[in-house]
Structures are given as C-alpha cells and as structure tokens.
Short mmCIF file of C-alpha atoms and ligand atoms in Angstrom, two decimals:
data_model
loop_
_atom_site.label_atom_id
_atom_site.label_comp_id
_atom_site.label_asym_id
_atom_site.label_seq_id
_atom_site.Cartn_x
_atom_site.Cartn_y
_atom_site.Cartn_z
CA MET A 1 5.07 -18.88 -36.27
CA GLY A 2 7.27 -15.66 -36.27
CA ALA A 3 8.22 -13.96 -32.83
CA PHE A 4 5.78 -10.80 -32.36
CA LYS A 5 7.24 -7.75 -31.04
CA HIS A 6 5.24 -5.64 -29.67
CA LEU A 7 3.31 -6.26 -26.19
CA GLU A 8 0.33 -5.52 -27.76
CA THR A 9 0.12 -8.27 -30.51
CA LYS A 10 1.73 -10.81 -28.44
CA VAL A 11 -1.45 -10.72 -26.26
CA VAL A 12 -3.64 -11.14 -29.28
CA ARG A 13 -1.63 -13.53 -30.73
CA ALA A 14 2.13 -15.52 -29.52
CA GLY A 15 0.71 -19.10 -28.93
CA GLU A 16 -1.68 -19.74 -31.65
CA PRO A 17 -1.40 -22.87 -32.49
CA SER A 18 0.11 -23.18 -36.11
CA PRO A 19 -1.31 -24.79 -38.25
CA ARG A 20 -4.87 -23.07 -36.49
CA ILE A 21 -6.79 -26.61 -35.50
CA GLU A 22 -9.06 -26.96 -37.55
CA GLY A 23 -8.83 -23.23 -38.97
CA ALA A 24 -10.64 -22.35 -35.13
CA VAL A 25 -9.06 -18.62 -34.98
CA ILE A 26 -9.69 -19.25 -31.07
CA THR A 27 -7.12 -22.31 -29.59
CA PRO A 28 -9.61 -24.53 -28.29
CA ILE A 29 -10.24 -25.68 -25.17
CA PHE A 30 -9.57 -29.43 -25.10
CA GLN A 31 -10.75 -30.55 -22.23
CA SER A 32 -8.93 -34.59 -22.18
CA ALA A 33 -8.06 -35.39 -19.02
CA MET A 34 -5.73 -37.94 -20.85
CA PHE A 35 -4.43 -38.37 -25.09
CA GLU A 36 -3.63 -41.36 -27.00
CA TYR A 37 -0.18 -42.91 -26.02
CA ALA A 38 1.88 -41.54 -29.20
CA GLY A 39 5.74 -43.40 -28.15
CA GLU A 40 6.89 -40.79 -25.49
CA THR A 41 10.00 -42.09 -23.23
CA SER A 42 9.65 -39.66 -20.50
CA TYR A 43 6.60 -39.99 -17.68
CA HIS A 44 6.90 -35.93 -18.08
CA ASP A 45 5.84 -36.66 -21.86
CA LEU A 46 3.01 -38.28 -21.17
CA LYS A 47 -0.42 -35.86 -22.54
CA TYR A 48 -2.76 -35.65 -19.31
CA ILE A 49 -3.85 -32.49 -17.79
CA ARG A 50 -1.89 -32.71 -14.75
CA LEU A 51 1.47 -32.85 -16.71
CA ASN A 52 0.59 -29.31 -17.83
CA ASN A 53 0.72 -30.41 -21.43
CA THR A 54 -2.78 -30.44 -23.07
CA PRO A 55 -3.29 -28.21 -25.94
CA THR A 56 -4.74 -25.64 -24.50
CA HIS A 57 -1.40 -25.31 -21.77
CA ILE A 58 1.06 -25.14 -24.67
CA ALA A 59 -0.78 -22.42 -26.57
CA LEU A 60 -1.43 -20.94 -23.39
CA HIS A 61 2.54 -21.12 -22.24
CA ALA A 62 3.78 -19.79 -25.06
CA LYS A 63 1.50 -16.39 -25.13
CA LEU A 64 2.74 -16.09 -21.13
CA ALA A 65 6.55 -16.13 -22.29
CA ALA A 66 6.33 -14.10 -24.91
CA MET A 67 4.43 -11.70 -22.95
CA GLU A 68 6.99 -11.17 -20.39
CA ASN A 69 10.87 -11.52 -22.90
CA GLY A 70 11.10 -15.25 -21.02
CA GLU A 71 12.03 -18.36 -22.66
CA ALA A 72 9.29 -20.44 -21.23
CA ALA A 73 6.20 -20.43 -18.92
CA LEU A 74 4.29 -22.29 -16.88
CA ALA A 75 0.55 -21.62 -15.68
CA ALA A 76 -0.91 -23.34 -12.30
CA ALA A 77 -3.75 -23.69 -9.96
CA SER A 78 -3.64 -20.47 -8.43
CA GLY A 79 -0.93 -17.72 -8.17
CA MET A 80 0.09 -19.93 -5.12
CA ALA A 81 0.22 -22.48 -6.97
CA ALA A 82 2.83 -20.97 -8.51
CA ILE A 83 4.95 -19.20 -5.52
CA SER A 84 5.06 -22.73 -3.57
CA THR A 85 6.07 -24.56 -6.38
CA THR A 86 8.39 -22.41 -7.80
CA LEU A 87 10.27 -21.80 -4.13
CA LEU A 88 9.81 -25.39 -3.67
CA THR A 89 11.94 -26.02 -7.00
CA VAL A 90 14.59 -23.04 -6.21
CA LEU A 91 14.99 -23.70 -2.11
CA ALA A 92 16.22 -26.98 -0.96
CA PRO A 93 15.86 -27.76 2.97
CA GLY A 94 18.75 -26.06 4.53
CA ASP A 95 19.18 -23.36 2.06
CA HIS A 96 18.59 -19.60 2.86
CA LEU A 97 16.27 -16.95 1.99
CA LEU A 98 15.82 -12.76 1.48
CA ALA A 99 12.59 -12.20 1.49
CA GLN A 100 10.68 -8.34 1.20
CA ASP A 101 9.02 -7.60 4.25
CA CYS A 102 5.92 -6.45 3.15
CA LEU A 103 5.11 -9.15 0.52
CA TYR A 104 1.17 -10.80 -0.29
CA GLY A 105 -0.05 -12.23 3.02
CA GLY A 106 -0.37 -15.80 1.67
CA THR A 107 3.50 -15.75 0.17
CA ASP A 108 4.34 -14.13 3.96
CA ASP A 109 2.52 -17.02 5.82
CA LEU A 110 3.99 -20.12 3.27
CA LEU A 111 7.43 -19.21 3.69
CA THR A 112 7.11 -18.43 7.88
CA THR A 113 5.07 -21.32 7.87
CA GLU A 114 5.91 -24.32 5.18
CA LEU A 115 8.56 -23.10 3.98
CA ALA A 116 10.59 -23.03 7.35
CA ALA A 117 8.92 -26.17 8.83
CA LEU A 118 10.80 -28.05 5.55
CA GLY A 119 14.03 -26.47 7.11
CA ILE A 120 14.28 -23.58 4.74
CA GLU A 121 14.50 -19.84 6.79
CA THR A 122 13.45 -16.49 5.38
CA THR A 123 15.29 -13.29 6.49
CA PHE A 124 13.03 -10.27 5.46
CA ILE A 125 14.90 -7.23 4.46
CA ASP A 126 14.27 -3.50 3.16
CA ALA A 127 14.00 -4.30 0.12
CA ASP A 128 14.53 -0.39 -0.36
CA THR A 129 18.16 -0.51 1.57
CA PRO A 130 20.67 -2.10 -0.67
CA ALA A 131 23.15 -1.41 1.89
CA SER A 132 21.46 -3.22 4.29
CA TRP A 133 21.79 -6.97 2.20
CA PRO A 134 25.49 -7.78 2.60
CA ALA A 135 25.61 -8.41 6.12
CA LEU A 136 22.41 -10.63 6.12
CA VAL A 137 23.84 -13.37 3.29
CA ARG A 138 24.90 -16.23 4.53
CA PRO A 139 26.86 -19.31 2.77
CA ASN A 140 23.56 -21.34 2.00
CA THR A 141 21.43 -18.18 1.04
CA ARG A 142 20.08 -19.28 -2.86
CA ALA A 143 17.77 -16.48 -3.79
CA ILE A 144 16.02 -12.91 -3.16
CA TYR A 145 12.29 -12.48 -3.48
CA VAL A 146 10.69 -8.85 -4.05
CA GLU A 147 7.26 -7.57 -5.97
CA SER A 148 7.11 -4.93 -7.99
CA LEU A 149 4.73 -2.60 -6.38
CA THR A 150 3.56 -4.00 -2.62
CA ASN A 151 0.38 -4.47 -1.07
CA PRO A 152 -1.56 -1.80 -0.35
CA LEU A 153 1.29 0.82 -0.16
CA LEU A 154 1.74 0.34 -3.44
CA GLN A 155 5.78 0.99 -2.37
CA ILE A 156 8.38 0.32 -5.10
CA ALA A 157 11.69 -1.23 -3.77
CA ASP A 158 15.01 -0.78 -5.31
CA LEU A 159 14.37 -3.17 -7.94
CA GLU A 160 17.79 -2.52 -9.96
CA ALA A 161 19.72 -3.06 -6.55
CA VAL A 162 18.25 -6.29 -6.20
CA VAL A 163 19.13 -7.36 -9.82
CA GLN A 164 22.77 -6.87 -9.15
CA PHE A 165 22.89 -8.26 -5.81
CA ALA A 166 21.45 -10.76 -6.83
CA LYS A 167 24.13 -11.55 -9.85
CA ASP A 168 26.99 -10.57 -7.11
CA HIS A 169 26.31 -13.28 -4.45
CA ARG A 170 24.68 -15.46 -7.40
CA LEU A 171 21.80 -15.86 -5.88
CA VAL A 172 17.78 -16.38 -7.96
CA SER A 173 16.33 -13.15 -8.47
CA LEU A 174 12.48 -14.08 -7.96
CA ILE A 175 9.62 -11.38 -8.80
CA ASP A 176 5.47 -11.23 -7.81
CA ASN A 177 4.46 -9.14 -11.04
CA THR A 178 0.83 -9.12 -10.19
CA PHE A 179 0.21 -5.34 -9.08
CA ALA A 180 2.61 -3.97 -12.21
CA THR A 181 1.85 -6.36 -15.02
CA PRO A 182 4.38 -7.09 -18.23
CA VAL A 183 2.45 -3.97 -19.69
CA ASN A 184 4.11 -1.75 -16.56
CA PHE A 185 6.26 -2.99 -15.88
CA GLN A 186 9.19 -6.27 -17.36
CA PRO A 187 11.30 -7.74 -14.94
CA ILE A 188 13.14 -10.21 -17.28
CA ASP A 189 14.35 -7.21 -19.42
CA HIS A 190 15.81 -5.65 -16.18
CA GLY A 191 17.86 -8.92 -15.16
CA PHE A 192 15.28 -10.69 -12.71
CA ASP A 193 15.48 -14.55 -13.49
CA LEU A 194 12.11 -15.76 -12.97
CA VAL A 195 8.22 -13.72 -12.50
CA LEU A 196 5.88 -14.57 -11.04
CA HIS A 197 1.77 -14.17 -11.04
CA SER A 198 -1.69 -14.25 -9.31
CA ALA A 199 -2.91 -14.48 -12.35
CA THR A 200 -6.17 -14.22 -10.69
CA LYS A 201 -5.86 -10.58 -11.04
CA TYR A 202 -4.99 -8.26 -13.78
CA LEU A 203 -3.64 -10.73 -16.63
CA ASN A 204 -7.27 -12.63 -16.70
CA GLY A 205 -8.85 -9.78 -15.72
CA HIS A 206 -12.55 -10.70 -15.17
CA ALA A 207 -12.23 -12.00 -11.32
CA ASP A 208 -14.02 -14.97 -12.27
CA ILE A 209 -10.84 -17.66 -12.12
CA VAL A 210 -7.98 -18.73 -9.89
CA ALA A 211 -4.68 -19.22 -11.33
CA GLY A 212 -0.68 -19.09 -11.18
CA VAL A 213 1.86 -18.46 -13.66
CA VAL A 214 5.64 -18.60 -13.59
CA ILE A 215 8.19 -17.30 -16.46
CA GLY A 216 11.68 -17.80 -16.96
CA SER A 217 14.81 -19.57 -18.44
CA ARG A 218 13.76 -22.64 -20.14
CA HIS A 219 16.38 -24.22 -17.38
CA TRP A 220 13.81 -23.58 -14.55
CA ILE A 221 10.33 -23.73 -15.79
CA GLU A 222 11.32 -27.66 -17.09
CA ARG A 223 12.03 -28.14 -13.54
CA ILE A 224 9.50 -25.93 -11.85
CA THR A 225 6.85 -28.07 -14.31
CA HIS A 226 8.30 -31.83 -12.66
CA ARG A 227 7.49 -30.28 -10.05
CA LEU A 228 4.23 -29.11 -10.65
CA ASN A 229 3.85 -32.04 -12.20
CA HIS A 230 4.30 -34.33 -8.99
CA LEU A 231 2.78 -31.42 -6.41
CA GLY A 232 -0.10 -31.61 -8.30
CA GLY A 233 -1.15 -28.11 -8.84
CA SER A 234 -2.01 -28.15 -12.32
CA LEU A 235 -4.58 -25.54 -14.20
CA ASP A 236 -8.19 -26.92 -15.38
CA PRO A 237 -7.47 -26.23 -19.24
CA HIS A 238 -11.50 -24.60 -18.93
CA ALA A 239 -9.96 -22.23 -16.64
CA ALA A 240 -6.36 -21.85 -19.37
CA PHE A 241 -8.54 -21.11 -22.02
CA LEU A 242 -10.55 -18.25 -19.51
CA LEU A 243 -6.92 -17.07 -19.27
CA ASP A 244 -6.15 -17.25 -22.75
CA ARG A 245 -8.89 -15.09 -22.99
CA GLY A 246 -8.53 -12.96 -20.76
CA LEU A 247 -4.78 -12.14 -21.59
CA LYS A 248 -6.44 -10.97 -24.90
CA THR A 249 -7.58 -7.39 -23.45
CA LEU A 250 -4.90 -6.88 -21.08
CA VAL A 251 -2.99 -4.39 -22.49
CA VAL A 252 -5.73 -1.61 -23.29
CA ARG A 253 -7.46 -2.95 -20.28
CA MET A 254 -4.15 -2.30 -18.22
CA ARG A 255 -3.60 1.06 -19.99
CA TYR A 256 -7.41 2.69 -19.37
CA GLN A 257 -6.98 1.27 -15.37
CA ASN A 258 -3.84 3.19 -15.26
CA ALA A 259 -4.77 6.10 -16.55
CA SER A 260 -8.26 6.08 -14.89
CA ALA A 261 -6.48 5.28 -11.15
CA GLN A 262 -4.35 8.22 -12.18
CA ARG A 263 -6.45 10.48 -12.39
CA ILE A 264 -8.68 8.99 -9.20
CA ALA A 265 -5.72 9.21 -6.86
CA GLU A 266 -4.50 13.49 -8.27
CA ARG A 267 -8.40 14.26 -7.37
CA LEU A 268 -8.53 12.64 -3.90
CA HIS A 269 -4.90 13.75 -3.57
CA GLU A 270 -6.21 17.36 -3.64
CA HIS A 271 -9.06 16.87 -1.56
CA PRO A 272 -8.93 18.36 1.65
CA ALA A 273 -10.65 15.72 3.80
CA VAL A 274 -8.40 13.47 2.53
CA ALA A 275 -4.83 12.65 4.26
CA ARG A 276 -2.68 10.85 2.43
CA VAL A 277 -2.51 8.89 -1.45
CA ASN A 278 -0.76 6.27 -1.63
CA TYR A 279 -0.03 6.09 -5.79
CA ALA A 280 3.36 5.58 -8.08
CA GLY A 281 1.96 8.25 -10.55
CA LEU A 282 1.76 10.99 -7.94
CA ALA A 283 4.82 12.92 -7.36
CA SER A 284 4.22 12.90 -3.93
CA HIS A 285 5.37 9.32 -3.81
CA ALA A 286 8.58 8.68 -1.92
CA ARG A 287 9.48 6.15 -5.19
CA HIS A 288 8.00 8.12 -8.09
CA GLU A 289 11.28 9.45 -9.94
CA ARG A 290 12.22 4.85 -9.80
CA ALA A 291 8.66 4.49 -10.89
CA ARG A 292 9.19 6.89 -14.17
CA ARG A 293 12.72 4.97 -14.81
CA LEU A 294 11.30 1.70 -14.81
CA PHE A 295 7.43 1.55 -15.00
CA GLY A 296 5.56 2.67 -18.02
CA GLY A 297 2.76 2.94 -16.09
CA PHE A 298 1.10 2.71 -12.34
CA SER A 299 -1.44 0.18 -12.58
CA GLY A 300 -5.22 0.54 -11.25
CA MET A 301 -4.40 -0.39 -7.32
CA LEU A 302 -4.09 2.61 -5.00
CA SER A 303 -4.95 3.04 -0.86
CA PHE A 304 -5.65 6.32 0.85
CA GLU A 305 -6.73 7.53 3.84
CA VAL A 306 -9.50 9.87 4.96
CA ASN A 307 -9.03 12.35 7.85
CA GLY A 308 -10.75 10.85 11.01
CA GLY A 309 -8.97 7.48 10.94
CA ALA A 310 -10.81 4.39 10.87
CA ASP A 311 -14.40 5.39 11.76
CA ALA A 312 -14.15 7.90 9.22
CA ALA A 313 -12.51 5.75 7.07
CA ASP A 314 -15.64 3.32 7.52
CA ARG A 315 -18.35 5.94 7.62
CA PHE A 316 -16.96 7.01 3.90
CA ILE A 317 -17.17 3.84 2.62
CA ALA A 318 -20.67 2.94 4.23
CA HIS A 319 -21.06 5.87 1.81
CA THR A 320 -19.59 4.83 -1.81
CA THR A 321 -22.22 3.13 -3.94
CA LEU A 322 -19.80 2.36 -6.65
CA PRO A 323 -17.96 0.22 -5.54
CA ILE A 324 -18.14 -3.36 -4.81
CA ILE A 325 -16.33 -3.80 -1.16
CA ALA A 326 -14.73 -7.03 -1.57
CA PRO A 327 -11.30 -8.02 -1.61
CA SER A 328 -8.86 -9.02 -3.89
CA LEU A 329 -8.17 -6.42 -7.28
CA GLY A 330 -7.74 -6.37 -11.15
CA GLY A 331 -11.32 -7.18 -12.68
CA ALA A 332 -14.00 -5.01 -14.42
CA GLU A 333 -15.30 -3.78 -11.15
CA THR A 334 -14.03 -1.13 -8.80
CA LEU A 335 -13.28 -2.38 -5.57
CA LEU A 336 -12.50 -1.08 -1.84
CA THR A 337 -11.23 -2.68 1.39
CA ARG A 338 -9.58 -1.74 4.53
CA PRO A 339 -6.41 -3.77 4.70
CA ALA A 340 -6.63 -3.98 8.62
CA LEU A 341 -9.92 -5.93 8.27
CA THR A 342 -9.02 -7.77 5.50
CA SER A 343 -5.31 -8.95 3.87
CA HIS A 344 -3.72 -7.59 6.94
CA ALA A 345 -5.64 -8.27 9.09
CA GLY A 346 -3.76 -11.33 10.56
CA MET A 347 -0.74 -9.20 11.17
CA ASP A 348 0.31 -8.11 14.51
CA PRO A 349 -1.39 -4.74 14.96
CA GLU A 350 1.89 -3.13 15.86
CA ARG A 351 3.91 -4.26 13.25
CA ARG A 352 0.95 -3.42 11.15
CA ARG A 353 0.74 -0.24 12.08
CA LYS A 354 4.87 0.39 11.99
CA ALA A 355 4.45 -0.70 8.60
CA GLY A 356 2.10 2.49 7.58
CA ILE A 357 -0.76 0.19 7.22
CA SER A 358 -3.06 2.32 9.77
CA ASP A 359 -6.14 1.46 10.73
CA GLY A 360 -7.95 3.69 8.55
CA LEU A 361 -6.00 2.80 5.30
CA ILE A 362 -8.70 2.48 2.51
CA ARG A 363 -7.63 0.21 -0.73
CA MET A 364 -8.64 0.41 -4.28
CA SER A 365 -9.17 -1.51 -7.23
CA VAL A 366 -9.93 0.74 -10.12
CA GLY A 367 -12.08 -1.22 -12.17
CA LEU A 368 -13.32 -0.95 -15.83
CA GLU A 369 -16.23 2.17 -14.92
CA SER A 370 -16.24 5.52 -15.64
CA PRO A 371 -13.86 7.01 -13.85
CA ASP A 372 -15.59 10.06 -13.74
CA GLU A 373 -18.79 8.37 -11.80
CA ILE A 374 -15.88 6.64 -10.02
CA VAL A 375 -14.58 9.94 -8.80
CA ASP A 376 -18.26 11.70 -8.14
CA ASP A 377 -19.33 8.37 -6.23
CA LEU A 378 -16.07 8.98 -3.72
CA MET A 379 -16.54 12.80 -3.48
CA GLN A 380 -19.77 12.33 -2.80
CA ALA A 381 -19.37 10.02 -0.35
CA LEU A 382 -16.45 11.85 1.55
CA GLU A 383 -19.27 14.99 2.33
CA ALA A 384 -21.91 12.42 3.07
CA ALA A 385 -19.17 11.42 5.20
CA ALA A 386 -18.85 14.61 7.19
CA VAL A 387 -15.56 13.68 7.05
CA SER A 388 -13.60 17.01 8.23
CA THR A 389 -11.74 18.72 5.74
CA THR A 390 -8.68 20.11 8.53
CA GLY A 391 -6.47 16.93 8.95
C1 PLP B 1 -3.70 -12.26 -4.81
C2 PLP B 1 -1.99 -12.48 -4.92
C3 PLP B 1 -1.59 -13.35 -4.57
C4 PLP B 1 -1.64 -14.86 -4.22
O1 PLP B 1 -2.39 -15.36 -5.66
P1 PLP B 1 -4.36 -16.68 -5.31
O2 PLP B 1 -4.02 -16.64 -7.37
O3 PLP B 1 -5.21 -16.07 -5.29
O4 PLP B 1 -3.49 -18.07 -5.36
C5 PLP B 1 0.02 -13.53 -4.87
N1 PLP B 1 0.73 -12.15 -5.03
C6 PLP B 1 -0.37 -11.25 -5.05
C7 PLP B 1 0.75 -9.75 -4.82
C8 PLP B 1 -1.25 -11.38 -5.06
O5 PLP B 1 -2.35 -10.43 -4.76
#
C-alpha cells in the first residue's frame, strides 16, 4: 500500500488491508476475542482484543497514524483511557508535569486527584505566557501538556513556544487535539511528540461511540500500547469499526462545520443583543493572527454571552428550537450547553469567573444542519427571549 499524500485521501484509504480481506472494500469487523496461536513469542503479540491487535484495530491504527503524520497510533476505550494511559506511560511516581491551566475537566481531575495520589505532581501554567514557564521547571519535570483549542473559551496557547520550550528542556510535549482535529491543526508537523483525541467527538463524528486515540513515534506508541494492554482500556472491535467509518467523512464534515460556525459566529458577533463571541475565526479573537498562521480552519465550536447574564441566557436557550441542549460535541446535531451548569460546574465559582467563564456563557457545537436554519433559530430566540439590545 502506497503512502497517501493528502488528508482527504488518508481518512478514506489509509490502513486498508492489502490484499483486501475476501475482496471486501470495507475493512470487516473482527469480532473475535481470541485468535488461533500462530507461534508468537511475545505476550504482547498474542492476538486478543485486549492486546489491541485484531485486524480491525491494526487497520484503524494505520489510518490514525497517517492522518496525524505520526509513525504509529493506538485506539483506546475512551478519550480518558487514551489520556490516562499515555500520562501513566510518560510519567512515573516522583515526576513533575507542566499543564495548561484550563484543561478539559476530566483531564484536570485526573491530574489533580489520581496522578497526584500516585506521586506525580502537576503545576498549571498560563500557556500563553512563555516567559512565566522557566521558573516552574524542576529537575524532575518530564512533560508539558496543552490543548489546541480550549473549552469553552476557544483560546489558543502559544503552541510554537510550547514545542520550543519542550525541546530546550528535554520535555515530552503532549497536545489534546480534540477540538481542532487534524483537518485544522497538525501538531506533529509543528513538533509535538504525542497527539491525543477524544475520538468520541469529531473523529467519529456521529455521537454514537466513546473512544480515544494517541498518535506519535513508534517508540512511544509501543510503550503506551503495552501499558494499555495491562490497564485494559481497549476499544471493542465494533466501536473500532464505527470509528474507522466515521473517519472517512472527517474532512468533509469538519470543513462544513468550520464554515457553518464561522457564519454563525459572525451573525452573533454583529447582533446588538450579543455581548461577546469566542471564535478563533473572528478578527476580534485575541489570538486570531496566531490561529490564521497555524490553523487551516477554526472548528465547529464557539461560545458566546448574551446581554443580561445567566437569566437572559436561560430565556434565550429555552426559546431555541433546533439545537439540542446536551453536553459533548462534534456530532451531526447542533448542541448547546451552559458550561457553568455542566462541564465546569465542579469548578470553584470564583476560579471559574476568573478564568473568563461567566455564568451566562453559552457553548455551541455546530452540527451538520443548514447554517441558515441554525442562524434563523438563534435570531428568533434572541427576539422571543427579549434579550436587551443595549449591553
Ligand atoms: C471529551 C473530551 C475528553 C474526554 O474524552 P472521552 O471520550 O469522554 O473520555 C478529553 N479531552 C477533550 C478536549 C474532550 O472534549
């Protein structure tokens, strides 16, 4: 099988078994827990679903690696399985981690509870202020961890400085690329060591499985795979098949969602009842220039505030008819949430406000519906909820 050049081709064709299995155009699901012994000499090479090596897994891993320009990849039972297993491979008790200060809630909890209990300490950094980092490095600092677009404010850290800093201090650089996807940002091309995704979101794209992936060098992925083999958070072959299927449309979905979110963000931005819109594709975004330099598109995620705070936000949401009020993101259906009540409810209210997450902030995952219909619905909801047009 030749190496495919473009992402559009890779997501469809990379990883296909050669020769095709019984001529099947689509890689079949190998729903068999164990496989006949064939003389394997290492435990990790025995064919068994938990060892992440059925033909369905092998095809998926090759596609994932190709898509992020990594040497190798591993799928796991959830985004958190991929993140926890990766961190438990990169870090050992006594090690120290630098991590962005506004990570996905589950990751933040993992670092501050589970890893802390194992003797792995984290210092949270302002990932947009490289000058503040050197003072935080310790002799036992091993890694630096960031996200390509943060939740729910869609901030973009100084990603180039993170890579350079990691090289200068011999740290492993890790990035959660869930919100951007390789369609919009390719971390390995920019020098990151390991790329993580909650494949539950855009990679699968259909809101019907939970899965995670990690992509990087052969050296790291082999070590992470052996760790996952022991920890057991392996992806079921049927879910692996669905993820492979979802990936085939990643590029067309993401480009459409990029374009829809841009339009929706612009319409909200110019509306007098809207106080603020967070979207990297708007010139008003604090890191718009950086986004344009590093990113091919700005994702289908945006957040905004309407005039009048939490009460007005609730009234507005109650008057929308098209979006579904639900957490998570990246599927075909447009979803709305208020982070203060959902994803960031566990955060201390003072810390939450300081981070810029107001009680009235509304987060939107733009789906695959008509963007005109989404805009019309948002506009009628602003009107019906009588959101003040004077800030
Ligand atoms: C959802 C999410 C995760 C966790 O993924 P699961 O598949 O739910 O385990 C990690 N990082 C980000 C940025 C996410 O959005």
